[in-house]
Short mmCIF file of C-alpha atoms and ligand atoms in Angstrom, two decimals:
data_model
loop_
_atom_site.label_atom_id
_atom_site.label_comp_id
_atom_site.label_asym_id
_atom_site.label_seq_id
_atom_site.Cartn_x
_atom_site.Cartn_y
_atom_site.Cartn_z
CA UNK A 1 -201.11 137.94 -128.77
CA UNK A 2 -198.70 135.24 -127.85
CA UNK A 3 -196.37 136.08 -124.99
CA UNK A 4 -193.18 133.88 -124.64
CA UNK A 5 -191.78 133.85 -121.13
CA UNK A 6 -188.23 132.40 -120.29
CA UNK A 7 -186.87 132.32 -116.94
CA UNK A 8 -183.01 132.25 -117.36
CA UNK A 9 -181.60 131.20 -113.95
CA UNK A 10 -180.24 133.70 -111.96
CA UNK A 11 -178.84 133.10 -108.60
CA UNK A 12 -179.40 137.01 -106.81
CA UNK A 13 -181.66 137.33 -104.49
CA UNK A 14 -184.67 139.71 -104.32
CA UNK A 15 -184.51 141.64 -101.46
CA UNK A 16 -186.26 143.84 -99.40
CA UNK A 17 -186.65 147.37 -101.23
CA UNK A 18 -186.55 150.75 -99.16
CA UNK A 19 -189.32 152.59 -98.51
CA UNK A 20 -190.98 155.02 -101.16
CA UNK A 21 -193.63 157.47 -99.96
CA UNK A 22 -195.25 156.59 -103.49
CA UNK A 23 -196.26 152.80 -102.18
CA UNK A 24 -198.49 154.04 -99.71
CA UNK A 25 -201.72 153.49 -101.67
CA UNK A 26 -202.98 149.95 -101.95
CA UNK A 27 -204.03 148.71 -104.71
CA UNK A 28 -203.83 149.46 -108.08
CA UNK A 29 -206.48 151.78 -109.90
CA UNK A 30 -205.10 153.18 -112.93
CA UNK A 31 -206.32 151.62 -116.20
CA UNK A 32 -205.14 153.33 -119.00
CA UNK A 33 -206.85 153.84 -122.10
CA UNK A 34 -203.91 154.72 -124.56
CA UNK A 35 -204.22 154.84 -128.13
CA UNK A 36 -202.07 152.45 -129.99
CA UNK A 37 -199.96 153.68 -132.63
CA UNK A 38 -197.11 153.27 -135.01
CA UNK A 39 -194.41 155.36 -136.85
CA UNK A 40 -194.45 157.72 -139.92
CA UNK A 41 -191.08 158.01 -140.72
CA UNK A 42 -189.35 161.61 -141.10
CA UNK A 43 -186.69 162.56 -143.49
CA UNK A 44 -183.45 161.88 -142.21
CA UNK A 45 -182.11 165.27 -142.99
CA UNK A 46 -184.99 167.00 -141.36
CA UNK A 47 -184.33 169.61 -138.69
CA UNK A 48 -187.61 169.72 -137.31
CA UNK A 49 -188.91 167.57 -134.27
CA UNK A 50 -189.13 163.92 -135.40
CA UNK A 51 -192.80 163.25 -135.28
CA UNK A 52 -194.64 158.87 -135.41
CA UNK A 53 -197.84 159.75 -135.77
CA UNK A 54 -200.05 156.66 -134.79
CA UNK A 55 -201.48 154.73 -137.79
CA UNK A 56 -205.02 152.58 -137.18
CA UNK A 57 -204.43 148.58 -137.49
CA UNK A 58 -200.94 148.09 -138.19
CA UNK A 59 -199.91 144.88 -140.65
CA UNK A 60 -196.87 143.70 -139.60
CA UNK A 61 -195.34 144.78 -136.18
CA UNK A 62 -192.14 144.84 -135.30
CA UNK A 63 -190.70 142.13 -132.74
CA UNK A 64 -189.61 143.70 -129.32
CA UNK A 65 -187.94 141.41 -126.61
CA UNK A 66 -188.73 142.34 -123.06
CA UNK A 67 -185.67 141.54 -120.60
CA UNK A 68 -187.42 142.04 -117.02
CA UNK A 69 -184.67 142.65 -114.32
CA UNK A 70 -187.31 143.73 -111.25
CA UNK A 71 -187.13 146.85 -109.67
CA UNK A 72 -190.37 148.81 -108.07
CA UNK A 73 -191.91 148.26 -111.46
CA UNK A 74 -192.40 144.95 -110.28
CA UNK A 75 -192.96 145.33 -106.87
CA UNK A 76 -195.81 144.35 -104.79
CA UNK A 77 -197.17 145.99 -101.46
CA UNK A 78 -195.53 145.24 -98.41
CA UNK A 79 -198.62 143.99 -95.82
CA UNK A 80 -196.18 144.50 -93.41
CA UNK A 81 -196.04 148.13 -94.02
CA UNK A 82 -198.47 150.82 -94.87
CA UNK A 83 -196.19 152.50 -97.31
CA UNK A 84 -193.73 149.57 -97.95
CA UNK A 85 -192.81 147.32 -101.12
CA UNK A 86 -190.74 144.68 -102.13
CA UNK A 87 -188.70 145.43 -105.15
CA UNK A 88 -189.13 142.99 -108.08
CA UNK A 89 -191.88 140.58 -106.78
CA UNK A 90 -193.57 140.09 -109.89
CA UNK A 91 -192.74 138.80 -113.24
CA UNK A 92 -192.00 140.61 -116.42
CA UNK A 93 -194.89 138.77 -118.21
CA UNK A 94 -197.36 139.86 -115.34
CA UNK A 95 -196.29 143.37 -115.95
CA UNK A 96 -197.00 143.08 -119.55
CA UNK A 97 -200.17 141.51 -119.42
CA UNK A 98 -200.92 144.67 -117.30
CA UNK A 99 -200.47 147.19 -120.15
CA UNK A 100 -203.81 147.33 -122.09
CA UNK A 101 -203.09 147.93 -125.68
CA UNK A 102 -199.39 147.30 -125.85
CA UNK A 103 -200.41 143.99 -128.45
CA UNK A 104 -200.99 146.71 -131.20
CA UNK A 105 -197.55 148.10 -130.66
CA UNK A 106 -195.43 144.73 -131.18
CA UNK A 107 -195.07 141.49 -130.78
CA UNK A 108 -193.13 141.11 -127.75
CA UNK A 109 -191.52 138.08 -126.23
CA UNK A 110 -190.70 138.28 -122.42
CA UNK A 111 -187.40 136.74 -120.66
CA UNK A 112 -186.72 137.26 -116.92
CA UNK A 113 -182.91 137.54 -116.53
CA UNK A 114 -183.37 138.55 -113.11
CA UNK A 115 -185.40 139.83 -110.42
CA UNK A 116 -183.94 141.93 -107.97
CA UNK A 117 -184.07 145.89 -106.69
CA UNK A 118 -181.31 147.29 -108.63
CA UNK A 119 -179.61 148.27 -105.57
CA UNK A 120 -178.64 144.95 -106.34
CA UNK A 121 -177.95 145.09 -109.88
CA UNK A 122 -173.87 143.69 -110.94
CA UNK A 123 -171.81 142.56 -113.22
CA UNK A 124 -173.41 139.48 -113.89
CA UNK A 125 -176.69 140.83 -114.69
CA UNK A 126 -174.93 143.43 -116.77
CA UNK A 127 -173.17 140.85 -119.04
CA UNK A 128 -175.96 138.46 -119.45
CA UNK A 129 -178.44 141.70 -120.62
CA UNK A 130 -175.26 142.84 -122.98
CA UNK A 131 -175.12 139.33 -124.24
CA UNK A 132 -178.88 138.43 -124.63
CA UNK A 133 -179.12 141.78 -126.32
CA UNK A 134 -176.30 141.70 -128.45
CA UNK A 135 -177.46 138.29 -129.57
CA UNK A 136 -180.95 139.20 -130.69
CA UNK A 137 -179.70 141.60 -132.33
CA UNK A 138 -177.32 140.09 -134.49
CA UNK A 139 -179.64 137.04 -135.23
CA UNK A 140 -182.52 139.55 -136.38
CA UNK A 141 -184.35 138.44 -133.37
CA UNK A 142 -185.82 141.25 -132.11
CA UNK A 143 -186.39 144.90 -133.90
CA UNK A 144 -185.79 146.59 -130.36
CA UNK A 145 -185.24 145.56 -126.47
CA UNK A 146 -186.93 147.24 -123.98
CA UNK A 147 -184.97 146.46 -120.31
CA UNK A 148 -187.23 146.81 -117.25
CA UNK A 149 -185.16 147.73 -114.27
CA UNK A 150 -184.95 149.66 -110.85
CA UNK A 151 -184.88 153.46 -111.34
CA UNK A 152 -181.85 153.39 -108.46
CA UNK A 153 -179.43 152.13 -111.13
CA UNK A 154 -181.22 152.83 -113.67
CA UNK A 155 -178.74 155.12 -115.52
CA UNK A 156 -175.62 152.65 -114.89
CA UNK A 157 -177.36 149.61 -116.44
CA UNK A 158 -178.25 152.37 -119.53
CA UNK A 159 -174.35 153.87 -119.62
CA UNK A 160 -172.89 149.93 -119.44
CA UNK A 161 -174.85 148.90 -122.27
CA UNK A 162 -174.81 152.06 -124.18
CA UNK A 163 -171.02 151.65 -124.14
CA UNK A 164 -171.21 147.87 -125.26
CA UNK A 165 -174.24 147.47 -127.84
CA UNK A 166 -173.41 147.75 -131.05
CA UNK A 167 -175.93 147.67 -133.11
CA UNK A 168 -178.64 150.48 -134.88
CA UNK A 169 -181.49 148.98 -133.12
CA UNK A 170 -182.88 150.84 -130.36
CA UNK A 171 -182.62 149.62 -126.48
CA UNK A 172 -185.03 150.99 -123.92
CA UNK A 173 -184.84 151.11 -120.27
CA UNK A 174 -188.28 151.39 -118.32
CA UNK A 175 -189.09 151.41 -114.93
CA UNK A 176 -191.13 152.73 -112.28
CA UNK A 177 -191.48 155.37 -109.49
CA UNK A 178 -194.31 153.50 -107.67
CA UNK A 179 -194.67 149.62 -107.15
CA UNK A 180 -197.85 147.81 -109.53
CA UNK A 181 -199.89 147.68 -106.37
CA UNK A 182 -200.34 150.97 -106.01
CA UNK A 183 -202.87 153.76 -106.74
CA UNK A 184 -201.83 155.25 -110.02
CA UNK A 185 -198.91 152.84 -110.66
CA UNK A 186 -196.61 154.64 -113.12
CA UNK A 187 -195.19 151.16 -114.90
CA UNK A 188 -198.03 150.74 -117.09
CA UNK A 189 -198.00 153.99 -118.89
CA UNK A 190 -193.79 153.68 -118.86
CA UNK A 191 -193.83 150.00 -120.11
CA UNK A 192 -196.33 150.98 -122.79
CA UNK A 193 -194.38 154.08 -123.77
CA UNK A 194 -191.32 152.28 -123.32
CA UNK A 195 -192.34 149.90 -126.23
CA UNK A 196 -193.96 152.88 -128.03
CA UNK A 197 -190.33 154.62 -128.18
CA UNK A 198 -188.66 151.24 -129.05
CA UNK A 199 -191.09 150.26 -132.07
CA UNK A 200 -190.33 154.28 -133.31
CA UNK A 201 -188.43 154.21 -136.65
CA UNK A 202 -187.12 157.47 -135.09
CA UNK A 203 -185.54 155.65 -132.31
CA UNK A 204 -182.69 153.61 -134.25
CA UNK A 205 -179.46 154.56 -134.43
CA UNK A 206 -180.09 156.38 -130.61
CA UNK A 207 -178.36 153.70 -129.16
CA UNK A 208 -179.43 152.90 -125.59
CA UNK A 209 -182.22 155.06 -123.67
CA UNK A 210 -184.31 155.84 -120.56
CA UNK A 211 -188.10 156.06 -120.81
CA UNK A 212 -190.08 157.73 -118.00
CA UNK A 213 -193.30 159.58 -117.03
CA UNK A 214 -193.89 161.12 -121.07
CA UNK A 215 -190.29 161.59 -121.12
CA UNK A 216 -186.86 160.08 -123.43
CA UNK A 217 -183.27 160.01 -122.03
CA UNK A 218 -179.90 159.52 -123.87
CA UNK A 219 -178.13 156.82 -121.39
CA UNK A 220 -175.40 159.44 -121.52
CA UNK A 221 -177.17 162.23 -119.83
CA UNK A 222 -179.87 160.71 -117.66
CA UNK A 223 -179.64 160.77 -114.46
CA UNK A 224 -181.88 160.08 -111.24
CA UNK A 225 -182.29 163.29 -109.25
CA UNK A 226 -185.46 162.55 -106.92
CA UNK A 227 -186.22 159.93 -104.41
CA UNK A 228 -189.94 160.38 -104.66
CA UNK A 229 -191.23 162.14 -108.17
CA UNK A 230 -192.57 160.52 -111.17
CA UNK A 231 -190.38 162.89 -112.94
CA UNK A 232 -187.60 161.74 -110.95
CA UNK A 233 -185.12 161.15 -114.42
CA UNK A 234 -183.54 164.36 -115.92
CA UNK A 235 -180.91 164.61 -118.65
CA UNK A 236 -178.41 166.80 -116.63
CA UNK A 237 -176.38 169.52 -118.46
CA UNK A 238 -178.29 168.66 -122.00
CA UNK A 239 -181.89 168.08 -121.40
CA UNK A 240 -184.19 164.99 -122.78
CA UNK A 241 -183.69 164.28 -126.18
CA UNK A 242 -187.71 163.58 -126.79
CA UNK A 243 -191.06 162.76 -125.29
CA UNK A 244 -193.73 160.45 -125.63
CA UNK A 245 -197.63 160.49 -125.00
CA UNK A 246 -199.98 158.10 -126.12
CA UNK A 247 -200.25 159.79 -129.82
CA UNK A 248 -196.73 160.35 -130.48
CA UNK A 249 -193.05 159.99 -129.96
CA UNK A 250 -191.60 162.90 -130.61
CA UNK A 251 -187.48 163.35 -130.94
CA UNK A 252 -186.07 167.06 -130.71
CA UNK A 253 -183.56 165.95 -133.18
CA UNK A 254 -182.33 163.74 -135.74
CA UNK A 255 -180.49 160.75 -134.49
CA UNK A 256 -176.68 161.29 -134.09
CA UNK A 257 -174.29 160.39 -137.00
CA UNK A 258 -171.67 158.83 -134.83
CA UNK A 259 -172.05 157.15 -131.47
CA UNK A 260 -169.26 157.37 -128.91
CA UNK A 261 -166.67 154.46 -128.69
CA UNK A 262 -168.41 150.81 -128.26
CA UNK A 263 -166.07 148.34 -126.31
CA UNK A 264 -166.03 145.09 -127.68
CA UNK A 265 -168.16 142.48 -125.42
CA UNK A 266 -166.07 139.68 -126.41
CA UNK A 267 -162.73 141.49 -124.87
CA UNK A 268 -164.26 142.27 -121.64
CA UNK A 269 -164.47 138.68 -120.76
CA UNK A 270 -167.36 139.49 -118.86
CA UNK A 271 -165.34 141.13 -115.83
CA UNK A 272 -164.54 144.32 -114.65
CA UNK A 273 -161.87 145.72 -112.63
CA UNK A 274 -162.26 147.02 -109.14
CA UNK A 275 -163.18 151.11 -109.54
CA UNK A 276 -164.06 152.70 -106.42
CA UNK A 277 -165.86 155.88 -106.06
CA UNK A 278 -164.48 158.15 -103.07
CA UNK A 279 -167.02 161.15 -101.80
CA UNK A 280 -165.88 164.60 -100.83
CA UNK A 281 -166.39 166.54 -98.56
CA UNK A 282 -165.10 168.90 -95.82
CA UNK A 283 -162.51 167.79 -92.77
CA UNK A 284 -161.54 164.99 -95.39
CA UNK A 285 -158.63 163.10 -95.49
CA UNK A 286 -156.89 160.62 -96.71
CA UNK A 287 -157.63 157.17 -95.26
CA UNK A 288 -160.37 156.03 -97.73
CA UNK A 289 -158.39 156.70 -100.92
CA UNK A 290 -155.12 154.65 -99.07
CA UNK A 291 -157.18 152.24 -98.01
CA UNK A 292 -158.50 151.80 -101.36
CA UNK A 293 -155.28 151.46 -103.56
CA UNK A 294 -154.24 148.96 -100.17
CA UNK A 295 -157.27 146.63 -101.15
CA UNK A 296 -156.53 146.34 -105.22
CA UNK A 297 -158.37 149.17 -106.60
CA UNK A 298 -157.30 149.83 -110.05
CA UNK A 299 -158.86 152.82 -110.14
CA UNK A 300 -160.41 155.96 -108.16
CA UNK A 301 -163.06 158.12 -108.82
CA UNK A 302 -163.42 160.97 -106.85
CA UNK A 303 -167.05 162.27 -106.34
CA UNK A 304 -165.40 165.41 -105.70
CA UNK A 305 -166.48 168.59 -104.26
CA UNK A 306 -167.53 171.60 -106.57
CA UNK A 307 -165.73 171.12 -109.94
CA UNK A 308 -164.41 167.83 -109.11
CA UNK A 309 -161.76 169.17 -105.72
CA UNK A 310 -160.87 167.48 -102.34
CA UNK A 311 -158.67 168.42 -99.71
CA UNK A 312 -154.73 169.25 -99.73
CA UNK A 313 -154.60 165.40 -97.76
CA UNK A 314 -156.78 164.21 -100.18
CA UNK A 315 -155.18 165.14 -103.13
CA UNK A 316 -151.61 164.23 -101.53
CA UNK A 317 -153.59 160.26 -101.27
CA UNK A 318 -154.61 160.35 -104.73
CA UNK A 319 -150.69 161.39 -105.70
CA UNK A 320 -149.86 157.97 -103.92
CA UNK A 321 -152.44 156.31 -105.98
CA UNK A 322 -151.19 157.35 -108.97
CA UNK A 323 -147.51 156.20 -108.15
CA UNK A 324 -149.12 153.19 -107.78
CA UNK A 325 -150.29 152.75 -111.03
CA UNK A 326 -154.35 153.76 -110.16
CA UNK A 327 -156.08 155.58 -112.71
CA UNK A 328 -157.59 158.87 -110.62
CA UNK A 329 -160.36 160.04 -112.35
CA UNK A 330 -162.04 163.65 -110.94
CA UNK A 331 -165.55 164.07 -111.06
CA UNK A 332 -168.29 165.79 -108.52
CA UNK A 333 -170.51 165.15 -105.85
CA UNK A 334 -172.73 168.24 -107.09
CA UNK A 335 -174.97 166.85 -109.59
CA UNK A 336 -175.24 169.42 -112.85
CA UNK A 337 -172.07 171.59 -114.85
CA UNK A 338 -168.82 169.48 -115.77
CA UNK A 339 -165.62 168.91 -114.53
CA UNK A 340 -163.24 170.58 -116.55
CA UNK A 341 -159.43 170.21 -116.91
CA UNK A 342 -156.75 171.94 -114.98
CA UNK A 343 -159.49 174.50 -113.42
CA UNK A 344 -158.44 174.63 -109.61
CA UNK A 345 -156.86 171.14 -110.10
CA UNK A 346 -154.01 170.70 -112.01
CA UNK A 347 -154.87 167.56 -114.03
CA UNK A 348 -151.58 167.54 -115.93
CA UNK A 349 -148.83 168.30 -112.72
CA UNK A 350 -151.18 165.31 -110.76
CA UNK A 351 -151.67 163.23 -113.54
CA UNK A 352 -155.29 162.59 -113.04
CA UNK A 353 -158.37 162.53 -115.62
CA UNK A 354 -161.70 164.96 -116.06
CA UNK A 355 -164.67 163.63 -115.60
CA UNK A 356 -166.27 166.45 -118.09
CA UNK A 357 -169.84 165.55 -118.12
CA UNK A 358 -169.81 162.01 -116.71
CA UNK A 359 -171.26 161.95 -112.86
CA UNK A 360 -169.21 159.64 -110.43
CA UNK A 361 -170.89 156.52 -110.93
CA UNK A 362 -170.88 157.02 -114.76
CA UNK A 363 -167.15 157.65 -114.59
CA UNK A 364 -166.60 154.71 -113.09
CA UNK A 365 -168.08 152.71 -115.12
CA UNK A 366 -166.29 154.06 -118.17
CA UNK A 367 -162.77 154.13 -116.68
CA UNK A 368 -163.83 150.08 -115.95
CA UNK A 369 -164.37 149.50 -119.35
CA UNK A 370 -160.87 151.40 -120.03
CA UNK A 371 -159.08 149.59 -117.48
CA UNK A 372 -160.10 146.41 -118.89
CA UNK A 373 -159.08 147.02 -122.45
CA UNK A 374 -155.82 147.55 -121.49
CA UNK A 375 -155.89 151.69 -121.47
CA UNK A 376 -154.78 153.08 -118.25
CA UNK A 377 -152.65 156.24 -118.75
CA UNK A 378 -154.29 159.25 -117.56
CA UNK A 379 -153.64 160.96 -121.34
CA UNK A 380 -155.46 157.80 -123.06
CA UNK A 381 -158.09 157.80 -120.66
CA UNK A 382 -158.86 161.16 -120.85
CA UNK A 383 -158.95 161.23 -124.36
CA UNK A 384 -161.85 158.36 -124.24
CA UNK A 385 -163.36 160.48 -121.69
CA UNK A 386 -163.68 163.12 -124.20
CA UNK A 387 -164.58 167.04 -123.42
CA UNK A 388 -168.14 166.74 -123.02
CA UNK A 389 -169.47 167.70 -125.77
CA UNK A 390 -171.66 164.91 -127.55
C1 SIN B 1 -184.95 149.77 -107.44
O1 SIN B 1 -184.17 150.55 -107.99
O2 SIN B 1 -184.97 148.55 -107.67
C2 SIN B 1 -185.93 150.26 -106.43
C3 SIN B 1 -186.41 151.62 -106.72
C4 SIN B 1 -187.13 151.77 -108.02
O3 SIN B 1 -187.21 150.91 -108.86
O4 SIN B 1 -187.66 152.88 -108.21
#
């Protein structure tokens, strides 16, 4: 197998990850011996699970192009530190050459577009994946992307790209819990299954997804819920939409017939407005949310308490905001159930938006995207933000 590795210039800097009780373990001892397969494809109208069922020798594989973007999938042991690591210290061809038996899945080129803990992860990073992959795409490039990436952002990178990708072939983001020099480093087994899911027949039309520890995400549901566990990823308030072992990929159902709405790249003139996220919580007032609208926010998203509420002097802030022209968007700090309309808020007297199932950082990353199209009344805006039912 040839591997192709590209370093595109990138100017942010890797820096020093926090601590994960994961690293502590020295050096790396898990070699996997997965079984390489490919797809059987299932009827389209079938109700059952989607099975691939692994074939021996495969003729022609499909092309998959790796965009490496760090993260403790690519981080090495701290010496400084018994349980330390630097996010995003090794390459994205090192971690492939890692992966016994992921040559029999694809052919897979490898282009570092950055290398950075995604505590880091911005804009820039975000247009240049959207672009690459948007590119490869249209060309007939590559038959899938796989996107390996910090597990902290994990879920924005996934919901930005989801929302800007058009395209029927499959994007997969991959990513680990413990760095590559550890005992029973999880990015192997993710990277291989990560390429597994993306070389699925099953997986096109699925738009963008998350693939950890045996398990696959829609970008619109996943979310990070543990600091430490492998099985840190869960698809709040819907549950994964398949899993993957070393045999199989297995999707619970058929691929949706429409996707929700795709923003077009070339409008967004790579930039984003200013969205800020505002937590909740008790003895709250209302400096953040002035101070906010005082330093250009176009618009707020409240990581509200319970159902998406704040305080009488919050709420009176957010009323300036909104006579000011900033989009107020309610979602919660609590982590599972939506934010509904006009429950112990009054959406319509306040003129603010429902997050429904979007989480904070979600939200504000779709009311971004709004913002930047031009649609910015709280009626449009809801109506993109939908009723969360997908
Ligand atoms: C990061 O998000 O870059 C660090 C944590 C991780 O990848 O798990």
């Amino acid at each position: 197998m040839q591997f192709k590795t590209k370093v595109v210039p990138f100017t942010s800097a890797n820096l020093h990850c926090s601590v994960k009780r994961h690293a502590l373990l020295g050096a790396a001892l898990a070699t996997l011996c997965l079984v390489s397969g490919f797809v059987a494809p299932v009827s389209a109208h079938s109700t059952q699970p989607e099975v691939s069922m692994p074939q021996t020798a495969p003729h022609h594989l499909p092309h998959v192009l790796v965009l490496a973007t760090g993260g403790t999938i690519a981080g090495k042991a701290d010496q400084r530190s018994a349980i330390g690591y630097d996010a995003g210290g090794v390459g994205g061809k090192q971690l492939i050459d890692g992966v016994p038996g992921i040559e029999q899945l694809a052919n897979i080129t490898v282009e570092q577009v950055a290398n950075i803990g995604s505590q880091n992860m911005n804009d820039a990073v975000w247009f240049a994946l959207a672009h690459r992959i948007q590119h490869a795409f249209e060309t007939h490039e590559a038959d899938a992307v796989v996107v390996t990436h910090g597990t902290d952002t994990m879920e924005e990178t996934a919901f930005f790209l989801q929302n800007v990708i058009k395209s029927k072939y499959p994007v997969v983001l991959t990513g680990a819990m413990r760095p590559s020099t550890a005992i029973s480093a999880d990015g192997p087994a993710n990277m291989y299954e990560a390429v597994k899911v993306a070389t699925s027949e099953q997986a096109q039309g699925r738009g963008v997804m998350v693939v950890l520890n045996d398990t696959i995400h829609a970008a619109r549901w996943v979310s990070k819920t543990s600091t430490t566990d492998l099985q840190t990823f869960v698809s709040v308030n819907a549950g994964p939409i398949g899993y993957v072992d070393p045999a199989s990929v297995r999707f619970l159902a058929p691929a949706p017939q429409a996707s929700g709405p795709v923003f077009d790249l070339t409008r967004l003139h790579d930039n984003l407005p200013r969205v800020e996220i505002i937590y909740g919580h008790s003895n709250m007032d209302a400096r953040q949310i002035d101070n906010a609208v005082r330093d250009g926010a176009k618009g707020i998203v409240l990581a509200g308490i319970g159902d998406g509420n704040a305080s009488t002097e919050a709420l009176a802030g957010l009323d300036r905001a909104v006579a000011k022209g900033v989009a107020v968007v309610r979602a919660s700090r609590v982590g599972t159930g939506l934010v509904n309309r006009n429950v112990e808020v009054s959406d319509d007297q306040h003129g603010y938006v429902a997050s429904y199932d979007l989480n904070p950082q979600k939200a504000r990353i779709l009311l971004q995207l709004l913002l930047a199209t031009g649609v910015t009344s709280a009626t449009q805006i809801q109506a993109a933000f939908g009723n969360g039912l997908y």
